[in-house]
Amino acid sequence: MGRVVQKYGGSSVADAESIKRVAKRVVSTKQAGNEVVVVISAMGDTTDELLDLATQVSPQPPDRELDMLLTAGERMSAALLAMAIADLGAHARSFTGSQAGVITTSAHGNARIMNITPGRIESAVDEGDIVIVAGFQGVSQDTKDVTTIGRGGSDTTAVALAAALNADACEIYTDVDGVFTADPRIAPAARRIPEISYEEMLELAACGSKILHLRCVEYARRENVPIHVRSSFSAKDGTWVKDLEDITMEHAIISGVAHDTGEAKITIVGVPDRIGEAAKIFNAVSSADVNIDMIVQNISEVETSRTDISFTVPKGDGQRAIQALQGVKEEVGFSDVLYDDRIGKVSVVGVGMRSHPGVTAKFFTALAEAEVNLEMISTSEIRISVVVDTDDVPRAVRAAHTAFGLDADGEAVVYAGTGR
Amino acid sequence: MGRVVQKYGGSSVADAESIKRVAKRVVSTKQAGNEVVVVISAMGDTTDELLDLATQVSPQPPDRELDMLLTAGERMSAALLAMAIADLGAHARSFTGSQAGVITTSAHGNARIMNITPGRIESAVDEGDIVIVAGFQGVSQDTKDVTTIGRGGSDTTAVALAAALNADACEIYTDVDGVFTADPRIAPAARRIPEISYEEMLELAACGSKILHLRCVEYARRENVPIHVRSSFSAKDGTWVKDLEDITMEHAIISGVAHDTGEAKITIVGVPDRIGEAAKIFNAVSSADVNIDMIVQNISEVETSRTDISFTVPKGDGQRAIQALQGVKEEVGFSDVLYDDRIGKVSVVGVGMRSHPGVTAKFFTALAEAEVNLEMISTSEIRISVVVDTDDVPRAVRAAHTAFGLDADGEAVVYAGTGR
């Protein structure tokens, strides 16, 4: 039939029984006539347990050694899956990231895939074997040291391998049925999205959807690898993420509603309205290694020639950002820094926006009718995001979901967890 | 000062505290002016836990995948030790067997080291770093697959690295103070042997001493690497294993008394005294992959032209050997096979035997006075072994130890366990 890369996450291989279940699915894919390459994460809590061991011997373990330690987790699950497959009578061979030719930068703990040299796994596939690759890991081009690829590393490995092997699809197995029009725990009428474009998936991932990581979707778009996100607990179709032109269904104006309650809002009060002041502020925040998301600058007050600037940052970076800002308070001459972590971001995403005017009006009308107050607004070509009070997030998500006609007609969908 | 390879076993790195203790010893060796390369085993029970996981997913896991799985254990302890060393302010880098250039045969589970290409670790040592190498593992020359080196694999890795790096010594750390003249649990008067020759150590290892594995001592003798067996719990000198000509002390006639209760005796009764019958018997046993140790053939009875053949095998191989023998009973025409696992082997070993006649007489006299009955006898140039009843083993060991003047004068030595 074709060549497929499958990726199974940590929750799909949490114990021996789960590994055997994954083995059955892999073997049945192979028996259906496919060439199969599997990318696997570490078992359940293995990574956390190894991190715990590391902090027991050293409060600040060196990154190189941490990568050496953590990559043992995927190596173990890869070998165990190969054994379980062999037990079913099929042939499988496991490979470390390094053996599979996953070449990365040397940024330990957060390396990026630079290149794949798939010679060994290509040969194994040609010889009829199922190939198992330890995810989340590679080998640095410069030092030949073992690296880890950072968050979403196994997904990205799978997409990169699918591209290098010219696979027909990259299947990402998770514990949910696919990508949903909203988080069903908040919007019970949410539906599975059968097909979505790379661009929309990127916006959803950036706006709080945890299903796929940005880097993985970016890689898939660049290499034009179709991704199939689906559940490892059922045989149902999930969500296809692919090039917009390959999407055959009639496309909704809005594909989905995303939300994110992981950010906090920082407001700098009384910033002198002079050229270069904003630059000083954001240089200070960026030096503290804080990622900034939305930025809003109010109109300057005519009388005082001062303005307020608000932006959002991940909650975990909040205190670091505040400290950095206090350090430049004198220099910039603003009057105060306010911190608010009781906020949430709600976004509507859809390529239909490009050709349908009035989406903004409809979104804001729905929010107003739901009595949701907007604190910040930001837009892209295919996305509108608003920052609201944490308590208003569920109401805002449901209102938008209904307003754009996304509510399911039939029974409620089953949603097993958050996924990774 | 010099260049030293240190090897620490699983009991020396059982938990985070032990790893920190080993780190201190490594760093102090480095601070004393040495270049240090460390070979490390997996933590305590890691290997057993991984084996248990393997059997949960597959009753007969493929050897290649088992090696992939088990080698994760040493990789973890190597990374953790490097972290603990970094925490003490020194620089350390961990390497897998493959990265360290340990090239082996492709016999998964029981590979042999063919060659060491120590380029990467040589560079790291030259740059002033402490090098940590994951023991027990290598990479096969043919397939580039990960291999394990079989029993005693970490010791052998250490000796092989010491040879390849031209190290001044290979220190094997264990939980006992060195090699003893007998097992102190049986002979409380046993003493630590300060120096012993490779040849004697080989005989002791073959006769039941568990301190060093045969393969490791063989490698050291071939490459003339001095081994220092010592305790990781004290700073005391242990036992030096080296070339006989480098041994400066006056050498005792007998270096030590070894015993082994892990074997069983098989007797084949009524073997026709014809050329080729013994060959048929031992071919059958050898086809069953059973290792034979001592062999004794009685004098043929003149009247019947039949004889009895006895030999010893590891207890674990006993049933397999019996089955193989039953299979050739008709063909060979012997009358019966007897099995006795209530035996023990007691051996005296010493190069002094070569130049001192009367050792055999002294040994047998001591055993007779201790009322020990001899069931089998076997000798080499520097060893005499006897098989006795299990219950007689302790008495036989003590009698030989006293007869050859090995008993300690002073206080009893402390002996912590069996070591590995």
mmCIF file with all atom_site columns, N, CA, C and O in Angstrom, chain A residues 377-399:
data_model
loop_
_atom_site.group_PDB
_atom_site.id
_atom_site.type_symbol
_atom_site.label_atom_id
_atom_site.label_alt_id
_atom_site.label_comp_id
_atom_site.label_asym_id
_atom_site.label_entity_id
_atom_site.label_seq_id
_atom_site.pdbx_PDB_ins_code
_atom_site.Cartn_x
_atom_site.Cartn_y
_atom_site.Cartn_z
_atom_site.occupancy
_atom_site.B_iso_or_equiv
_atom_site.pdbx_formal_charge
_atom_site.auth_seq_id
_atom_site.auth_comp_id
_atom_site.auth_asym_id
_atom_site.auth_atom_id
_atom_site.pdbx_PDB_model_num
ATOM 1  N N  . ILE A 1 377 ? -6.750  42.615 22.565 1.00 0.00 ? 377 ILE A N  1
ATOM 2  C CA . ILE A 1 377 ? -7.145  42.032 21.275 1.00 0.00 ? 377 ILE A CA 1
ATOM 3  C C  . ILE A 1 377 ? -5.909  41.927 20.396 1.00 0.00 ? 377 ILE A C  1
ATOM 4  O O  . ILE A 1 377 ? -5.069  42.833 20.389 1.00 0.00 ? 377 ILE A O  1
ATOM 5  N N  . SER A 1 378 ? -5.798  40.816 19.665 1.00 0.00 ? 378 SER A N  1
ATOM 6  C CA . SER A 1 378 ? -4.690  40.688 18.709 1.00 0.00 ? 378 SER A CA 1
ATOM 7  C C  . SER A 1 378 ? -5.170  39.824 17.548 1.00 0.00 ? 378 SER A C  1
ATOM 8  O O  . SER A 1 378 ? -5.970  38.907 17.736 1.00 0.00 ? 378 SER A O  1
ATOM 9  N N  . THR A 1 379 ? -4.715  40.129 16.340 1.00 0.00 ? 379 THR A N  1
ATOM 10 C CA . THR A 1 379 ? -5.198  39.384 15.181 1.00 0.00 ? 379 THR A CA 1
ATOM 11 C C  . THR A 1 379 ? -4.053  39.005 14.248 1.00 0.00 ? 379 THR A C  1
ATOM 12 O O  . THR A 1 379 ? -3.009  39.649 14.235 1.00 0.00 ? 379 THR A O  1
ATOM 13 N N  . SER A 1 380 ? -4.252  37.921 13.523 1.00 0.00 ? 380 SER A N  1
ATOM 14 C CA . SER A 1 380 ? -3.386  37.616 12.381 1.00 0.00 ? 380 SER A CA 1
ATOM 15 C C  . SER A 1 380 ? -4.321  37.437 11.192 1.00 0.00 ? 380 SER A C  1
ATOM 16 O O  . SER A 1 380 ? -5.533  37.624 11.305 1.00 0.00 ? 380 SER A O  1
ATOM 17 N N  . GLU A 1 381 ? -3.766  37.026 10.066 1.00 0.00 ? 381 GLU A N  1
ATOM 18 C CA . GLU A 1 381 ? -4.591  36.898 8.874  1.00 0.00 ? 381 GLU A CA 1
ATOM 19 C C  . GLU A 1 381 ? -5.691  35.856 9.046  1.00 0.00 ? 381 GLU A C  1
ATOM 20 O O  . GLU A 1 381 ? -6.781  35.992 8.515  1.00 0.00 ? 381 GLU A O  1
ATOM 21 N N  . ILE A 1 382 ? -5.408  34.812 9.832  1.00 0.00 ? 382 ILE A N  1
ATOM 22 C CA . ILE A 1 382 ? -6.394  33.734 9.982  1.00 0.00 ? 382 ILE A CA 1
ATOM 23 C C  . ILE A 1 382 ? -6.751  33.477 11.442 1.00 0.00 ? 382 ILE A C  1
ATOM 24 O O  . ILE A 1 382 ? -7.183  32.382 11.799 1.00 0.00 ? 382 ILE A O  1
ATOM 25 N N  . ARG A 1 383 ? -6.552  34.460 12.303 1.00 0.00 ? 383 ARG A N  1
ATOM 26 C CA . ARG A 1 383 ? -6.812  34.263 13.728 1.00 0.00 ? 383 ARG A CA 1
ATOM 27 C C  . ARG A 1 383 ? -7.216  35.572 14.390 1.00 0.00 ? 383 ARG A C  1
ATOM 28 O O  . ARG A 1 383 ? -6.704  36.637 14.046 1.00 0.00 ? 383 ARG A O  1
ATOM 29 N N  . ILE A 1 384 ? -8.166  35.497 15.334 1.00 0.00 ? 384 ILE A N  1
ATOM 30 C CA . ILE A 1 384 ? -8.469  36.622 16.217 1.00 0.00 ? 384 ILE A CA 1
ATOM 31 C C  . ILE A 1 384 ? -8.366  36.107 17.642 1.00 0.00 ? 384 ILE A C  1
ATOM 32 O O  . ILE A 1 384 ? -8.988  35.087 17.978 1.00 0.00 ? 384 ILE A O  1
ATOM 33 N N  . SER A 1 385 ? -7.527  36.775 18.468 1.00 0.00 ? 385 SER A N  1
ATOM 34 C CA . SER A 1 385 ? -7.387  36.376 19.869 1.00 0.00 ? 385 SER A CA 1
ATOM 35 C C  . SER A 1 385 ? -7.818  37.509 20.775 1.00 0.00 ? 385 SER A C  1
ATOM 36 O O  . SER A 1 385 ? -7.555  38.681 20.491 1.00 0.00 ? 385 SER A O  1
ATOM 37 N N  . VAL A 1 386 ? -8.468  37.135 21.880 1.00 0.00 ? 386 VAL A N  1
ATOM 38 C CA . VAL A 1 386 ? -8.797  38.127 22.891 1.00 0.00 ? 386 VAL A CA 1
ATOM 39 C C  . VAL A 1 386 ? -8.325  37.622 24.246 1.00 0.00 ? 386 VAL A C  1
ATOM 40 O O  . VAL A 1 386 ? -8.283  36.404 24.478 1.00 0.00 ? 386 VAL A O  1
ATOM 41 N N  . VAL A 1 387 ? -7.927  38.566 25.115 1.00 0.00 ? 387 VAL A N  1
ATOM 42 C CA . VAL A 1 387 ? -7.596  38.215 26.485 1.00 0.00 ? 387 VAL A CA 1
ATOM 43 C C  . VAL A 1 387 ? -8.771  38.628 27.358 1.00 0.00 ? 387 VAL A C  1
ATOM 44 O O  . VAL A 1 387 ? -9.285  39.751 27.233 1.00 0.00 ? 387 VAL A O  1
ATOM 45 N N  . VAL A 1 388 ? -9.209  37.669 28.190 1.00 0.00 ? 388 VAL A N  1
ATOM 46 C CA . VAL A 1 388 ? -10.368 37.925 29.046 1.00 0.00 ? 388 VAL A CA 1
ATOM 47 C C  . VAL A 1 388 ? -10.037 37.452 30.461 1.00 0.00 ? 388 VAL A C  1
ATOM 48 O O  . VAL A 1 388 ? -8.973  36.860 30.697 1.00 0.00 ? 388 VAL A O  1
ATOM 49 N N  . ASP A 1 389 ? -10.938 37.706 31.407 1.00 0.00 ? 389 ASP A N  1
ATOM 50 C CA . ASP A 1 389 ? -10.767 37.217 32.769 1.00 0.00 ? 389 ASP A CA 1
ATOM 51 C C  . ASP A 1 389 ? -10.810 35.680 32.768 1.00 0.00 ? 389 ASP A C  1
ATOM 52 O O  . ASP A 1 389 ? -11.570 35.070 32.013 1.00 0.00 ? 389 ASP A O  1
ATOM 53 N N  . THR A 1 390 ? -9.990  35.043 33.625 1.00 0.00 ? 390 THR A N  1
ATOM 54 C CA . THR A 1 390 ? -9.951  33.571 33.674 1.00 0.00 ? 390 THR A CA 1
ATOM 55 C C  . THR A 1 390 ? -11.354 32.976 33.785 1.00 0.00 ? 390 THR A C  1
ATOM 56 O O  . THR A 1 390 ? -11.673 32.001 33.101 1.00 0.00 ? 390 THR A O  1
ATOM 57 N N  . ASP A 1 391 ? -12.166 33.557 34.652 1.00 0.00 ? 391 ASP A N  1
ATOM 58 C CA . ASP A 1 391 ? -13.499 32.992 34.900 1.00 0.00 ? 391 ASP A CA 1
ATOM 59 C C  . ASP A 1 391 ? -14.395 33.047 33.666 1.00 0.00 ? 391 ASP A C  1
ATOM 60 O O  . ASP A 1 391 ? -15.352 32.284 33.553 1.00 0.00 ? 391 ASP A O  1
ATOM 61 N N  . ASP A 1 392 ? -14.101 33.964 32.745 1.00 0.00 ? 392 ASP A N  1
ATOM 62 C CA . ASP A 1 392 ? -14.944 34.106 31.552 1.00 0.00 ? 392 ASP A CA 1
ATOM 63 C C  . ASP A 1 392 ? -14.549 33.166 30.411 1.00 0.00 ? 392 ASP A C  1
ATOM 64 O O  . ASP A 1 392 ? -15.263 33.072 29.410 1.00 0.00 ? 392 ASP A O  1
ATOM 65 N N  . VAL A 1 393 ? -13.386 32.489 30.557 1.00 0.00 ? 393 VAL A N  1
ATOM 66 C CA . VAL A 1 393 ? -12.870 31.683 29.436 1.00 0.00 ? 393 VAL A CA 1
ATOM 67 C C  . VAL A 1 393 ? -13.872 30.634 28.937 1.00 0.00 ? 393 VAL A C  1
ATOM 68 O O  . VAL A 1 393 ? -14.187 30.585 27.742 1.00 0.00 ? 393 VAL A O  1
ATOM 69 N N  . PRO A 1 394 ? -14.434 29.780 29.819 1.00 0.00 ? 394 PRO A N  1
ATOM 70 C CA . PRO A 1 394 ? -15.349 28.753 29.311 1.00 0.00 ? 394 PRO A CA 1
ATOM 71 C C  . PRO A 1 394 ? -16.557 29.357 28.585 1.00 0.00 ? 394 PRO A C  1
ATOM 72 O O  . PRO A 1 394 ? -16.951 28.875 27.520 1.00 0.00 ? 394 PRO A O  1
ATOM 73 N N  . ARG A 1 395 ? -17.123 30.431 29.144 1.00 0.00 ? 395 ARG A N  1
ATOM 74 C CA . ARG A 1 395 ? -18.289 31.067 28.531 1.00 0.00 ? 395 ARG A CA 1
ATOM 75 C C  . ARG A 1 395 ? -17.923 31.632 27.157 1.00 0.00 ? 395 ARG A C  1
ATOM 76 O O  . ARG A 1 395 ? -18.680 31.509 26.188 1.00 0.00 ? 395 ARG A O  1
ATOM 77 N N  . ALA A 1 396 ? -16.748 32.230 27.069 1.00 0.00 ? 396 ALA A N  1
ATOM 78 C CA . ALA A 1 396 ? -16.310 32.821 25.803 1.00 0.00 ? 396 ALA A CA 1
ATOM 79 C C  . ALA A 1 396 ? -16.098 31.742 24.742 1.00 0.00 ? 396 ALA A C  1
ATOM 80 O O  . ALA A 1 396 ? -16.494 31.899 23.582 1.00 0.00 ? 396 ALA A O  1
ATOM 81 N N  . VAL A 1 397 ? -15.472 30.609 25.154 1.00 0.00 ? 397 VAL A N  1
ATOM 82 C CA . VAL A 1 397 ? -15.226 29.511 24.204 1.00 0.00 ? 397 VAL A CA 1
ATOM 83 C C  . VAL A 1 397 ? -16.553 28.979 23.666 1.00 0.00 ? 397 VAL A C  1
ATOM 84 O O  . VAL A 1 397 ? -16.748 28.832 22.442 1.00 0.00 ? 397 VAL A O  1
ATOM 85 N N  . ARG A 1 398 ? -17.522 28.734 24.561 1.00 0.00 ? 398 ARG A N  1
ATOM 86 C CA . ARG A 1 398 ? -18.816 28.191 24.142 1.00 0.00 ? 398 ARG A CA 1
ATOM 87 C C  . ARG A 1 398 ? -19.571 29.170 23.245 1.00 0.00 ? 398 ARG A C  1
ATOM 88 O O  . ARG A 1 398 ? -20.165 28.773 22.236 1.00 0.00 ? 398 ARG A O  1
ATOM 89 N N  . ALA A 1 399 ? -19.505 30.445 23.587 1.00 0.00 ? 399 ALA A N  1
ATOM 90 C CA . ALA A 1 399 ? -20.221 31.447 22.794 1.00 0.00 ? 399 ALA A CA 1
ATOM 91 C C  . ALA A 1 399 ? -19.672 31.498 21.367 1.00 0.00 ? 399 ALA A C  1
ATOM 92 O O  . ALA A 1 399 ? -20.432 31.499 20.384 1.00 0.00 ? 399 ALA A O  1
#
